[in-house]
Tab-separated table of N, CA and C in Angstrom:
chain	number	residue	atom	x	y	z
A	606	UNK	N	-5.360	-8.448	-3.930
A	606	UNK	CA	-6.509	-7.682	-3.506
A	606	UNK	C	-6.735	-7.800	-2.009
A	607	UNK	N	-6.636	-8.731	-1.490
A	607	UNK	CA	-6.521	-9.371	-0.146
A	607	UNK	C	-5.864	-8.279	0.909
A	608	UNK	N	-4.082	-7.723	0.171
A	608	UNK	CA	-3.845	-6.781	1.002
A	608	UNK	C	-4.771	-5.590	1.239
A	609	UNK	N	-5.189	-5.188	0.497
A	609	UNK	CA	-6.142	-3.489	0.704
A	609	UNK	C	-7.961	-3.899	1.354
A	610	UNK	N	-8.480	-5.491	0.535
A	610	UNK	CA	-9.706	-5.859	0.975
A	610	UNK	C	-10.320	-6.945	1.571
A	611	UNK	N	-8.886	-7.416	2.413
A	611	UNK	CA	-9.113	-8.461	2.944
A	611	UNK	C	-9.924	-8.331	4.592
A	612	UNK	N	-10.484	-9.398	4.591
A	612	UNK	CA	-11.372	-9.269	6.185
A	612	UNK	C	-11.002	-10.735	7.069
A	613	UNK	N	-10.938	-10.558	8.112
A	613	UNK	CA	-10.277	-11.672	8.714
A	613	UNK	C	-11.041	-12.915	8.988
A	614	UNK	N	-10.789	-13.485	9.202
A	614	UNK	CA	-12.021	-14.844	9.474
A	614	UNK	C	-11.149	-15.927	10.041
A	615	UNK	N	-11.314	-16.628	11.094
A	615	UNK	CA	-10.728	-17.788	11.563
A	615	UNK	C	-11.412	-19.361	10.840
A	616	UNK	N	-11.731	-19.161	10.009
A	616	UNK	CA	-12.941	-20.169	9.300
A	616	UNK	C	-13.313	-21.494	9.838
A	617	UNK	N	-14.012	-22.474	9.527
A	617	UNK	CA	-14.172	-23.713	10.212
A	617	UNK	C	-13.882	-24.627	9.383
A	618	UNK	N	-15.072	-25.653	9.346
A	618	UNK	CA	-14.827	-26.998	8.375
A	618	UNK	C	-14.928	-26.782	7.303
A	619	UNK	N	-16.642	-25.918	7.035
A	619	UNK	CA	-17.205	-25.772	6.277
A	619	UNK	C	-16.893	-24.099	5.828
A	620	UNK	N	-16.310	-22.952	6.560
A	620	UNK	CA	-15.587	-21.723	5.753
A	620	UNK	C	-14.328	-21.244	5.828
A	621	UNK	N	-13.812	-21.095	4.506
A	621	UNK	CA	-12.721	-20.758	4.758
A	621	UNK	C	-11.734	-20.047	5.483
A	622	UNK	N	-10.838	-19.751	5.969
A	622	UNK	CA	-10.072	-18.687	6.644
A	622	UNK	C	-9.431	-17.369	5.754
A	623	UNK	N	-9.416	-16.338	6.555
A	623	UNK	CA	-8.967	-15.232	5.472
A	623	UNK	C	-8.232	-14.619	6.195
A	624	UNK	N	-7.248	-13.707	5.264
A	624	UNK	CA	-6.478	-12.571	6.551
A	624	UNK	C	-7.011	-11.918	6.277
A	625	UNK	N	-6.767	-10.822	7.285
A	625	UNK	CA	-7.393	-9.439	7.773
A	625	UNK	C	-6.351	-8.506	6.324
A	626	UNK	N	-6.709	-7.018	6.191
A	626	UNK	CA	-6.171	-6.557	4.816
A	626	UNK	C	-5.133	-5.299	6.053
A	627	UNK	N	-4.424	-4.489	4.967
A	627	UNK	CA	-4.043	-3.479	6.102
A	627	UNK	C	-4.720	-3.032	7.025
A	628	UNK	N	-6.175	-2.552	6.296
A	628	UNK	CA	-7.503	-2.084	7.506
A	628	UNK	C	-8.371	-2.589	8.790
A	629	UNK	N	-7.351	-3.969	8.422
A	629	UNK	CA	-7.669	-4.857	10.036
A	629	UNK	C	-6.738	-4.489	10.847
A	630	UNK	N	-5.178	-4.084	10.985
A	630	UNK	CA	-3.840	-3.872	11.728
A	630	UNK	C	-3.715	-2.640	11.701
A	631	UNK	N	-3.923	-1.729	10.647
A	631	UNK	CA	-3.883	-0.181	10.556
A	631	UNK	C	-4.904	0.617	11.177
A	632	UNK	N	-5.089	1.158	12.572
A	632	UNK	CA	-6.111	1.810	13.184
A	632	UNK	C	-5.990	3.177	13.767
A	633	UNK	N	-4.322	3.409	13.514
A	633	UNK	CA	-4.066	4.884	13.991
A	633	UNK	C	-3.619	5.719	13.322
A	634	UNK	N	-3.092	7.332	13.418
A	634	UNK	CA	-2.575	7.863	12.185
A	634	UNK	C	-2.861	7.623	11.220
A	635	UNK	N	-4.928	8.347	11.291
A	635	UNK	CA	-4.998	8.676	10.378
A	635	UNK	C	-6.002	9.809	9.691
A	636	UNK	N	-6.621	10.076	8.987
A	636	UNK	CA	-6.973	11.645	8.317
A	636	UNK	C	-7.918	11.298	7.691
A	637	UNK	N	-9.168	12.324	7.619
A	637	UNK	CA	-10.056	12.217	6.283
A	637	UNK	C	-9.693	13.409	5.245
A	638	UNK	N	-9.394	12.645	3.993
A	638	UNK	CA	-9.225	13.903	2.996
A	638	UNK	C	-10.678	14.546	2.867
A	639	UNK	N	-11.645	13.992	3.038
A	639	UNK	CA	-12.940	14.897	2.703
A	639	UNK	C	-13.123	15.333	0.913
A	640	UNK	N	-12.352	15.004	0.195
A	640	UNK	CA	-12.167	15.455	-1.518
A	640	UNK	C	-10.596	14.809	-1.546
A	641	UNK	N	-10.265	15.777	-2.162
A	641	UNK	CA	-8.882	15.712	-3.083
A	641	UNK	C	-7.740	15.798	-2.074
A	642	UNK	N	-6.641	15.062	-2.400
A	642	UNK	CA	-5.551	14.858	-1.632
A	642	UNK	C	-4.839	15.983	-1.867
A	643	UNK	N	-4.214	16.783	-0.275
A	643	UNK	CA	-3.757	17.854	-0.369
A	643	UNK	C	-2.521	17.129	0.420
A	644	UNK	N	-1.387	18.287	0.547
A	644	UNK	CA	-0.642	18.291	0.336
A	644	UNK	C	-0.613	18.184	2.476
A	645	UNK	N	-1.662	19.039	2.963
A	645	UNK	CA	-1.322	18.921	4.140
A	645	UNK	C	-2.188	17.790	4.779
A	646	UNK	N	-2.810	16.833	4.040
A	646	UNK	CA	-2.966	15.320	4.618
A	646	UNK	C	-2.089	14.907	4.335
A	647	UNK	N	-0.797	14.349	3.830
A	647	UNK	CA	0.319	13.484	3.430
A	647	UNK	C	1.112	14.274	4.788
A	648	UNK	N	1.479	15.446	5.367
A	648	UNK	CA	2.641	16.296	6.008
A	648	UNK	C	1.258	15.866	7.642
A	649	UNK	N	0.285	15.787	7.694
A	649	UNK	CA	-0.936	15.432	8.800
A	649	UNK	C	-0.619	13.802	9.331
A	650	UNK	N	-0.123	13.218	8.274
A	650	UNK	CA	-0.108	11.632	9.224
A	650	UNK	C	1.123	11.634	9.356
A	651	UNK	N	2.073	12.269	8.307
A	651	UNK	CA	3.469	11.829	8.967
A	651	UNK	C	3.947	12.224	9.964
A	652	UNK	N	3.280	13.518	10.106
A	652	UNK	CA	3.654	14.193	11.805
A	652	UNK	C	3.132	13.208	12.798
A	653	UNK	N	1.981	12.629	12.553
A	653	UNK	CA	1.344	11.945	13.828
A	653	UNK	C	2.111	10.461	13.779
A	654	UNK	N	2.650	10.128	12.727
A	654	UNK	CA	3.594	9.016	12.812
A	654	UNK	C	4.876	9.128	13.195
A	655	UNK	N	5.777	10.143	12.991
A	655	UNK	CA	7.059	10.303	13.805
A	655	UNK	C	6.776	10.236	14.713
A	656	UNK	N	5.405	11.199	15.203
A	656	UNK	CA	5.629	11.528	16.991
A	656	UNK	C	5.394	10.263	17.751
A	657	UNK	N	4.610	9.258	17.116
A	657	UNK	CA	4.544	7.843	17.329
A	657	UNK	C	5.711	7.133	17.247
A	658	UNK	N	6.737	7.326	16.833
A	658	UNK	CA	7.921	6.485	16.428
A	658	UNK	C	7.984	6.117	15.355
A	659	UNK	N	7.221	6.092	14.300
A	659	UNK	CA	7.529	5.024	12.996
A	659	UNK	C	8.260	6.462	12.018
A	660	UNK	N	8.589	5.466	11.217
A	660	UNK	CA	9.451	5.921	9.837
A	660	UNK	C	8.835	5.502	8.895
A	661	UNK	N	7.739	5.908	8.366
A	661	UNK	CA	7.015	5.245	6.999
A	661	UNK	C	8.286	5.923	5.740
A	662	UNK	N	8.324	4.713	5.024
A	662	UNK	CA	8.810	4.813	3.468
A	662	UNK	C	8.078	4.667	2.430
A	663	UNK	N	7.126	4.245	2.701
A	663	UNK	CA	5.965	3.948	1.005
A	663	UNK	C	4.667	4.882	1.087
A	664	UNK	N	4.348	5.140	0.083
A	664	UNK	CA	2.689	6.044	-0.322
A	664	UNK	C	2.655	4.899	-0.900
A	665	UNK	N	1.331	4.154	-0.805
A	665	UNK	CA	0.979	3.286	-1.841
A	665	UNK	C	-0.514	4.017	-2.309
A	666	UNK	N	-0.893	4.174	-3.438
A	666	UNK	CA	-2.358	4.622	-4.081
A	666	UNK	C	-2.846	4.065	-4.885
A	667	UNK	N	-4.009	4.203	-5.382
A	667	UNK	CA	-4.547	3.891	-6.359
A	667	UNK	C	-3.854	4.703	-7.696
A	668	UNK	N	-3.675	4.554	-9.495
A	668	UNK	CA	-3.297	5.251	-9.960
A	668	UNK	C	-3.795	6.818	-9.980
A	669	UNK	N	-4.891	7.151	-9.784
A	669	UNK	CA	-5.882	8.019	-10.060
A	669	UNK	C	-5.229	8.759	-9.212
A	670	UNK	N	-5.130	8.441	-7.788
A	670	UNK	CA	-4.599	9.591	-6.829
A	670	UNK	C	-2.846	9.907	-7.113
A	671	UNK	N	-2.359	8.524	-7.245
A	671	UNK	CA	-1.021	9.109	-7.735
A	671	UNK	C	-1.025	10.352	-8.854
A	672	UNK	N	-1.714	10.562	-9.893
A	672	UNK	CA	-2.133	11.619	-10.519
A	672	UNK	C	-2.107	12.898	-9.837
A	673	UNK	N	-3.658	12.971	-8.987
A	673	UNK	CA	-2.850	14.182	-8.143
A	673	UNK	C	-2.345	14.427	-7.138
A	674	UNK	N	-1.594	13.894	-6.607
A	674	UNK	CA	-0.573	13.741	-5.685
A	674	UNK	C	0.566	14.138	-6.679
A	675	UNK	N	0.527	13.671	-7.796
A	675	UNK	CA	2.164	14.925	-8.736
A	675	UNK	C	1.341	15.893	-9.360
A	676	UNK	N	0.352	16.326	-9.294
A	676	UNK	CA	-0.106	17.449	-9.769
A	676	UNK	C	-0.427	18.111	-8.532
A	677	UNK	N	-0.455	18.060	-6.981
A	677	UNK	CA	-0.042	18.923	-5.836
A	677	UNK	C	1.414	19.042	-5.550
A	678	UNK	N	2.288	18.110	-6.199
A	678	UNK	CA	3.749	18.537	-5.676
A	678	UNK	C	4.444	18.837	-6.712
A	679	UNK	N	4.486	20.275	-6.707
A	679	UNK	CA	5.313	20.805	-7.265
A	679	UNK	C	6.525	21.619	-7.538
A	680	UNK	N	6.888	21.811	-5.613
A	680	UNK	CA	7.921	22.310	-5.107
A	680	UNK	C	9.250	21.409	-5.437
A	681	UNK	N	10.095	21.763	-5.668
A	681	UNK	CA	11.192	21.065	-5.060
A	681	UNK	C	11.542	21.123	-3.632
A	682	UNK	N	10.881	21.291	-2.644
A	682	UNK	CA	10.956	20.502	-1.367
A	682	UNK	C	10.574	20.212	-1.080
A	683	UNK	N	9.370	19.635	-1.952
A	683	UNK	CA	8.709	18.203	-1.293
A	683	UNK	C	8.721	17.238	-2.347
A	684	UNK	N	9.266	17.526	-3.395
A	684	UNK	CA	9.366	16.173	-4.182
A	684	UNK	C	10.818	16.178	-5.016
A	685	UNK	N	11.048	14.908	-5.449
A	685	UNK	CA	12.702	14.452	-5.704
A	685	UNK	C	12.313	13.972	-6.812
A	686	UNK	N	12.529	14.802	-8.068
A	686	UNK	CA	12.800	13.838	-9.420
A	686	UNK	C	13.995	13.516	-9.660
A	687	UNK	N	14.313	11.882	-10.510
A	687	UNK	CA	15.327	11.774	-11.012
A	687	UNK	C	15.472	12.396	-12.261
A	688	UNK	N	16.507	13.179	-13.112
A	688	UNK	CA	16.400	13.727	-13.811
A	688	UNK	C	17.174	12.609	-14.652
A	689	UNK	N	17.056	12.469	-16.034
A	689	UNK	CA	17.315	11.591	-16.945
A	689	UNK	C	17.536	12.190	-18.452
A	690	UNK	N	18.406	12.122	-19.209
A	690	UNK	CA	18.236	12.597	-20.586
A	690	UNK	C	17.764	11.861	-21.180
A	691	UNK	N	17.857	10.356	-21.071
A	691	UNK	CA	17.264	9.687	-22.249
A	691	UNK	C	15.646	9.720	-22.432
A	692	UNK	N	15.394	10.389	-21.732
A	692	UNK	CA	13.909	10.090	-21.671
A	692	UNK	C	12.828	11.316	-22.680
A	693	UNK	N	12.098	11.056	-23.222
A	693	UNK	CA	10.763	11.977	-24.290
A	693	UNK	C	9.817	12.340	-22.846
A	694	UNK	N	9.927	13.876	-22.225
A	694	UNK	CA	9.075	14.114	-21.345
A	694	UNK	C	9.377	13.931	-20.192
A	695	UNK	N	8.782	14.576	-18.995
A	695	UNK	CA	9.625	14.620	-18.075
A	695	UNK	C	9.221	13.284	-17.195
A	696	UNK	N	9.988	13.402	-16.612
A	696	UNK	CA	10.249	11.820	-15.858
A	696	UNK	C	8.755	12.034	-14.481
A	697	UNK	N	8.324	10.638	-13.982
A	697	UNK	CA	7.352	10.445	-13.407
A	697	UNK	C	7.846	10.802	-11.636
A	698	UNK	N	7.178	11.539	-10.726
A	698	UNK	CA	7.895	11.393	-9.378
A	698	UNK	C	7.459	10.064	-8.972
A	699	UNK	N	8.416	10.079	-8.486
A	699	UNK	CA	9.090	8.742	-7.638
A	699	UNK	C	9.065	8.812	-6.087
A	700	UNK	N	9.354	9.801	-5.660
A	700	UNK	CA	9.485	10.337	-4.473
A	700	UNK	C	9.120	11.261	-3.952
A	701	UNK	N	8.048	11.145	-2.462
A	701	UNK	CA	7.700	12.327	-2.001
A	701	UNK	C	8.309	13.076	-0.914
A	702	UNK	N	8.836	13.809	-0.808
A	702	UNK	CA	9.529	14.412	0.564
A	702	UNK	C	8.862	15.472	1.987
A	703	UNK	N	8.768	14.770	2.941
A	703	UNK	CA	8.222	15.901	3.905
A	703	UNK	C	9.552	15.929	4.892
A	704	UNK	N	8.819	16.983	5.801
A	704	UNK	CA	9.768	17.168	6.678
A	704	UNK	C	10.005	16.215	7.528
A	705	UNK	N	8.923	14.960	7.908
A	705	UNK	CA	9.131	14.291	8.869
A	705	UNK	C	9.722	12.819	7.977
A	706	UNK	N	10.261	12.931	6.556
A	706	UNK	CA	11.292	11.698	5.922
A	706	UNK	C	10.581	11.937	4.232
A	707	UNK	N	10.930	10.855	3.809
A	707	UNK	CA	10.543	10.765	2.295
A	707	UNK	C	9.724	9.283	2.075
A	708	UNK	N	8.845	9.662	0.954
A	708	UNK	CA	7.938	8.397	1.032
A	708	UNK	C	7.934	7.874	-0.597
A	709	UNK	N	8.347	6.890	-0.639
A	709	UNK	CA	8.141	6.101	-2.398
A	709	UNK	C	7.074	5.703	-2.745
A	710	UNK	N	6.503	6.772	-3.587
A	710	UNK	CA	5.110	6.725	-4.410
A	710	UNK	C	5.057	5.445	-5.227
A	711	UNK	N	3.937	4.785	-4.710
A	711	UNK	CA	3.848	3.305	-4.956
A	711	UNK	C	2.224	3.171	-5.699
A	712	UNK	N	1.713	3.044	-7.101
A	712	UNK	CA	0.947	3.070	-7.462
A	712	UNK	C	0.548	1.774	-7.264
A	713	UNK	N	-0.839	1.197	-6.794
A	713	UNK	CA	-1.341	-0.516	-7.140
A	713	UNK	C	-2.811	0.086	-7.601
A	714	UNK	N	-2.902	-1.139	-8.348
A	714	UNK	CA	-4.231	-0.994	-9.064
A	714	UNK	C	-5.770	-1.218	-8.305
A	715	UNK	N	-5.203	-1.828	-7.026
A	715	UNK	CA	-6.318	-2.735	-6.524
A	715	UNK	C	-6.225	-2.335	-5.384
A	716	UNK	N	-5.528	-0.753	-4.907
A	716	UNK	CA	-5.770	-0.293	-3.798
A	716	UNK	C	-7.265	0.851	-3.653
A	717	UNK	N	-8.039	0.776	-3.041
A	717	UNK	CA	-9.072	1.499	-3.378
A	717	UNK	C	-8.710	2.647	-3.548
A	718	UNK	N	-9.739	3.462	-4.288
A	718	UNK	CA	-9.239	5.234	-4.361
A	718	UNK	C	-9.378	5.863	-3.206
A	719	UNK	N	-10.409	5.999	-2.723
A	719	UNK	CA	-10.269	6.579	-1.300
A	719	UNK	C	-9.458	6.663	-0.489
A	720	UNK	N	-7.927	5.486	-0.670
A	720	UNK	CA	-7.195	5.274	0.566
A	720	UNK	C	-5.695	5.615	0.295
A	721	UNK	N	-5.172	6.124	0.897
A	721	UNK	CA	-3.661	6.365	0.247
A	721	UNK	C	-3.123	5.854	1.904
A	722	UNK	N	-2.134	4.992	1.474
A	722	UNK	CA	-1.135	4.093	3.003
A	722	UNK	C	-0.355	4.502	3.141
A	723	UNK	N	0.415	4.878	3.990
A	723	UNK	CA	1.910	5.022	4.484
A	723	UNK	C	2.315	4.151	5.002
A	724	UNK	N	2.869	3.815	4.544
A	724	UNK	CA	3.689	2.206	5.604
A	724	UNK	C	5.524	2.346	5.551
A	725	UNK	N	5.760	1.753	6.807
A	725	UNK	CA	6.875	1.549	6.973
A	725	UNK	C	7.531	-0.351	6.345
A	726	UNK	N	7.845	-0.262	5.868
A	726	UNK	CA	8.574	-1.204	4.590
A	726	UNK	C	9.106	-2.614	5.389
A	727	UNK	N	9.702	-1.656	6.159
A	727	UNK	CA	10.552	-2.849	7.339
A	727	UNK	C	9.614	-3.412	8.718
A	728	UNK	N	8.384	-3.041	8.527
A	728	UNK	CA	7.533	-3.061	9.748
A	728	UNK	C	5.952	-4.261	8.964
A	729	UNK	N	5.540	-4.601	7.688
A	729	UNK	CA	4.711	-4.902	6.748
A	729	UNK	C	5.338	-5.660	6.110
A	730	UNK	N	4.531	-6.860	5.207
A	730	UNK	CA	4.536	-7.753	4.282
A	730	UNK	C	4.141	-8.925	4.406
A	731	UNK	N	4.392	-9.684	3.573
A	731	UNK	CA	3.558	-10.782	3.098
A	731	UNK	C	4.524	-12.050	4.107
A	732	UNK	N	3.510	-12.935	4.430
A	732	UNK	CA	3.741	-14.438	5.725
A	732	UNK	C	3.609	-15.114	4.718
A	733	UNK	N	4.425	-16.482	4.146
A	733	UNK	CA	4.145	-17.486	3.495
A	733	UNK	C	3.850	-18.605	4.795
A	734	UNK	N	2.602	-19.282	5.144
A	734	UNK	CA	2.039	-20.047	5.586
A	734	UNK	C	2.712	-21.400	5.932
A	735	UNK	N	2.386	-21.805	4.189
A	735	UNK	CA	2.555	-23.113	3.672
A	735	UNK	C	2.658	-22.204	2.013
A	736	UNK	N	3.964	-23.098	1.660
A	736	UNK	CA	4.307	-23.028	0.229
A	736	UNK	C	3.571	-23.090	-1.085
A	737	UNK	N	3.735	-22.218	-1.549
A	737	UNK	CA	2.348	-22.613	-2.815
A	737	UNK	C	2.927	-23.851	-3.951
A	738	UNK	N	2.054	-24.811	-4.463
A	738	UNK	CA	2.518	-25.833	-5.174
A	738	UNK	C	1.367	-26.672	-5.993
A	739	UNK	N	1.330	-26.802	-7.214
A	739	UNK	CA	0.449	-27.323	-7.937
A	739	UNK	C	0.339	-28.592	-7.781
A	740	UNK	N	-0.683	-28.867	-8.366
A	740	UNK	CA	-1.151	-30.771	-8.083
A	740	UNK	C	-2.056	-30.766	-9.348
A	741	UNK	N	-1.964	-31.913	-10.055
A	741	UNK	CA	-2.461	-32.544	-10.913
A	741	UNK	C	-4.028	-33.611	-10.279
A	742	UNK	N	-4.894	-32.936	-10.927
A	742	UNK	CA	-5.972	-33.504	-10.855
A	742	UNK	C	-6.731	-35.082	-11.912
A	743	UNK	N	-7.385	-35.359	-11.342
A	743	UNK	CA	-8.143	-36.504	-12.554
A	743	UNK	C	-7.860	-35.967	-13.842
A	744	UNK	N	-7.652	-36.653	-14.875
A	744	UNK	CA	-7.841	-36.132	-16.289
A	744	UNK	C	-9.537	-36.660	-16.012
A	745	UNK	N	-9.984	-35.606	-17.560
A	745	UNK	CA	-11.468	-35.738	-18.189
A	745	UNK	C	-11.663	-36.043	-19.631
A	746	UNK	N	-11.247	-36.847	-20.234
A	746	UNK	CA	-11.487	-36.251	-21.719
A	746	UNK	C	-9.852	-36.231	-22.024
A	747	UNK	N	-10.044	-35.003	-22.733
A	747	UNK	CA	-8.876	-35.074	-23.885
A	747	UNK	C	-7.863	-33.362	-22.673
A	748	UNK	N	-8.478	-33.315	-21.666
A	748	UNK	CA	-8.219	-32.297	-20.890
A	748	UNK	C	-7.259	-32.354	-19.757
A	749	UNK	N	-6.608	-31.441	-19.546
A	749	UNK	CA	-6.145	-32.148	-18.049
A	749	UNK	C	-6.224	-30.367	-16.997
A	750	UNK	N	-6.169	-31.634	-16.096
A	750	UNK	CA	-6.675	-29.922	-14.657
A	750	UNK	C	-5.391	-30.576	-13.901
A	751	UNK	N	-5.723	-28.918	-13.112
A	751	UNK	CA	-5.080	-28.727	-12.025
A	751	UNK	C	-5.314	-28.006	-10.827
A	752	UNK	N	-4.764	-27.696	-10.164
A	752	UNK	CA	-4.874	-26.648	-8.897
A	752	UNK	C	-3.880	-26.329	-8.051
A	753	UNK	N	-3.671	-24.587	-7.654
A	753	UNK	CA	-2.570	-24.368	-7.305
A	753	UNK	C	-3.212	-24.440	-5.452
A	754	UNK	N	-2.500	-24.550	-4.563
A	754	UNK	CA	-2.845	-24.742	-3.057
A	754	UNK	C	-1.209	-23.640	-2.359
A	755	UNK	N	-1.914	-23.195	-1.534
A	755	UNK	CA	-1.220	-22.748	-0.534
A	755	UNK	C	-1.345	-21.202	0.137
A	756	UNK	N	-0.612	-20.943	0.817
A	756	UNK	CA	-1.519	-20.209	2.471
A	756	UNK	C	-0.171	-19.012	2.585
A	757	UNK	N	-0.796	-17.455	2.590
A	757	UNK	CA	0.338	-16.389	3.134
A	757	UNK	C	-0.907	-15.642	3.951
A	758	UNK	N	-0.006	-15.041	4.377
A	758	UNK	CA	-0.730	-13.452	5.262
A	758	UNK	C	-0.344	-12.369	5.644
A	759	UNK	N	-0.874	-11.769	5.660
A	759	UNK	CA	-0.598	-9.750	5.454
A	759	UNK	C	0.008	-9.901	7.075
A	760	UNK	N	1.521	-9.245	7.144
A	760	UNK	CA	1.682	-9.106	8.656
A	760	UNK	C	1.849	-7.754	8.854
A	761	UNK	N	1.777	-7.343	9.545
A	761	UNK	CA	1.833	-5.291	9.882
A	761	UNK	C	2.216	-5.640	11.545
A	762	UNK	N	3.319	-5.266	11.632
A	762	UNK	CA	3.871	-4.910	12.774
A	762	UNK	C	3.916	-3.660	13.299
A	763	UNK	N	3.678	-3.205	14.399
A	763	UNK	CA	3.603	-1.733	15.465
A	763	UNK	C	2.542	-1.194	14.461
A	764	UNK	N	1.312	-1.188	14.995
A	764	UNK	CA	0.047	-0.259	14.277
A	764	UNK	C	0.542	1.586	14.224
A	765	UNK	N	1.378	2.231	15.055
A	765	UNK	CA	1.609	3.083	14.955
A	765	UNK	C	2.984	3.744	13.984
A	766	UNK	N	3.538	2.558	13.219
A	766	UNK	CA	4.683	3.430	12.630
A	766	UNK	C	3.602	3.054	11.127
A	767	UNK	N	2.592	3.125	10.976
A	767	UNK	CA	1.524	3.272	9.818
A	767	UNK	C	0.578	4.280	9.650
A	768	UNK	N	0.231	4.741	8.377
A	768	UNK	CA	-0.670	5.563	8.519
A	768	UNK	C	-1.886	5.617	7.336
A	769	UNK	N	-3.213	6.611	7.567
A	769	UNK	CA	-3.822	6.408	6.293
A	769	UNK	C	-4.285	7.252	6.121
A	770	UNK	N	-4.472	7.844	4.776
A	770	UNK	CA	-5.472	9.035	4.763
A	770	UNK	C	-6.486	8.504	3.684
A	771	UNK	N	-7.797	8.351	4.146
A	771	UNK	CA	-8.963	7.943	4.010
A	771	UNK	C	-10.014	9.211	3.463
A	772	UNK	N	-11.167	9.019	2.719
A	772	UNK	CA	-12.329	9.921	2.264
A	772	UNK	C	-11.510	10.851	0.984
A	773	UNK	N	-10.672	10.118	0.403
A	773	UNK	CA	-9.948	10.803	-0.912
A	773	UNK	C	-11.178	10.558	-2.550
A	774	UNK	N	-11.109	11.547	-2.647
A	774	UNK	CA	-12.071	11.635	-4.161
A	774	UNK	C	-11.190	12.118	-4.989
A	775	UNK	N	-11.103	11.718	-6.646
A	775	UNK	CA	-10.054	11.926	-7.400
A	775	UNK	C	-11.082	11.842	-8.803
């Protein structure tokens, strides 16, 4: 959750530290859908992101917008199904295509609806800190505890090969 709603904090003794989420590093290239995701907000940031330099590869959404985001693409030149026989029904897109590259429709559950990301793949991801590793606590009783410890953070490199289109209703 951290990636989409995280807020940054350098914390002290007494509060913790947090990373910042994409919406702390992500500040350019980007769009208000104002309603429903059209077809010329997705073709609106990627233009303003080539002309920036980046190469985004991922749509990440909430499921809801992935919905219509394949119920606006319905061309075959802007979207790439794999076609499959084994399958009951037609297969889910996978891939969105504009003119300025192709982007892998990435559903998360815990990305807000309003926000659909473009990110470049090779430019984003996760910092392991300090290693995550359990520890055994006091027993109580007939019980035993534990606790898991350890530290990552959202890194986003070049704010401009990213993008967002924001004010999406679905």
């Amino acid at each position: 959750k951290s990636i989409f709603h995280g807020v940054r904090a350098a914390g002290s003794a007494t509060a913790p530290r947090s990373s910042g989420g994409l919406g702390t590093f992500i500040t350019d290239n980007s769009t208000d859908a104002g309603g429903t995701i059209v077809k010329a907000d997705v073709d609106y940031v990627m233009e303003q992101i080539y002309i920036d330099g980046g190469n985004p590869d991922l749509m990440i959404v909430h499921p809801s917008v992935a919905n219509d985001v394949r119920d606006i693409l319905d061309t075959s030149s802007f979207v790439r199904l794999d076609l499959q026989n084994d399958l009951l029904g037609m297969s889910s897109i996978q891939r969105v295509q504009t003119q300025y590259g192709a982007l892998n429709l990435v559903m998360d559950r815990f990305c807000p609806l309003s926000k659909a990301w473009n990110l470049d793949s090779s430019k984003v991801g996760l910092y392991q800190l300090r290693p995550f590793s359990a520890w055994s606590l006091a027993r109580t009783g007939d019980s035993e505890k534990g606790e898991v410890v350890g530290e990552f953070s959202l890194l986003a490199a070049n704010d401009k090969a990213h993008g967002l289109i924001y004010g999406i209703t679905s």
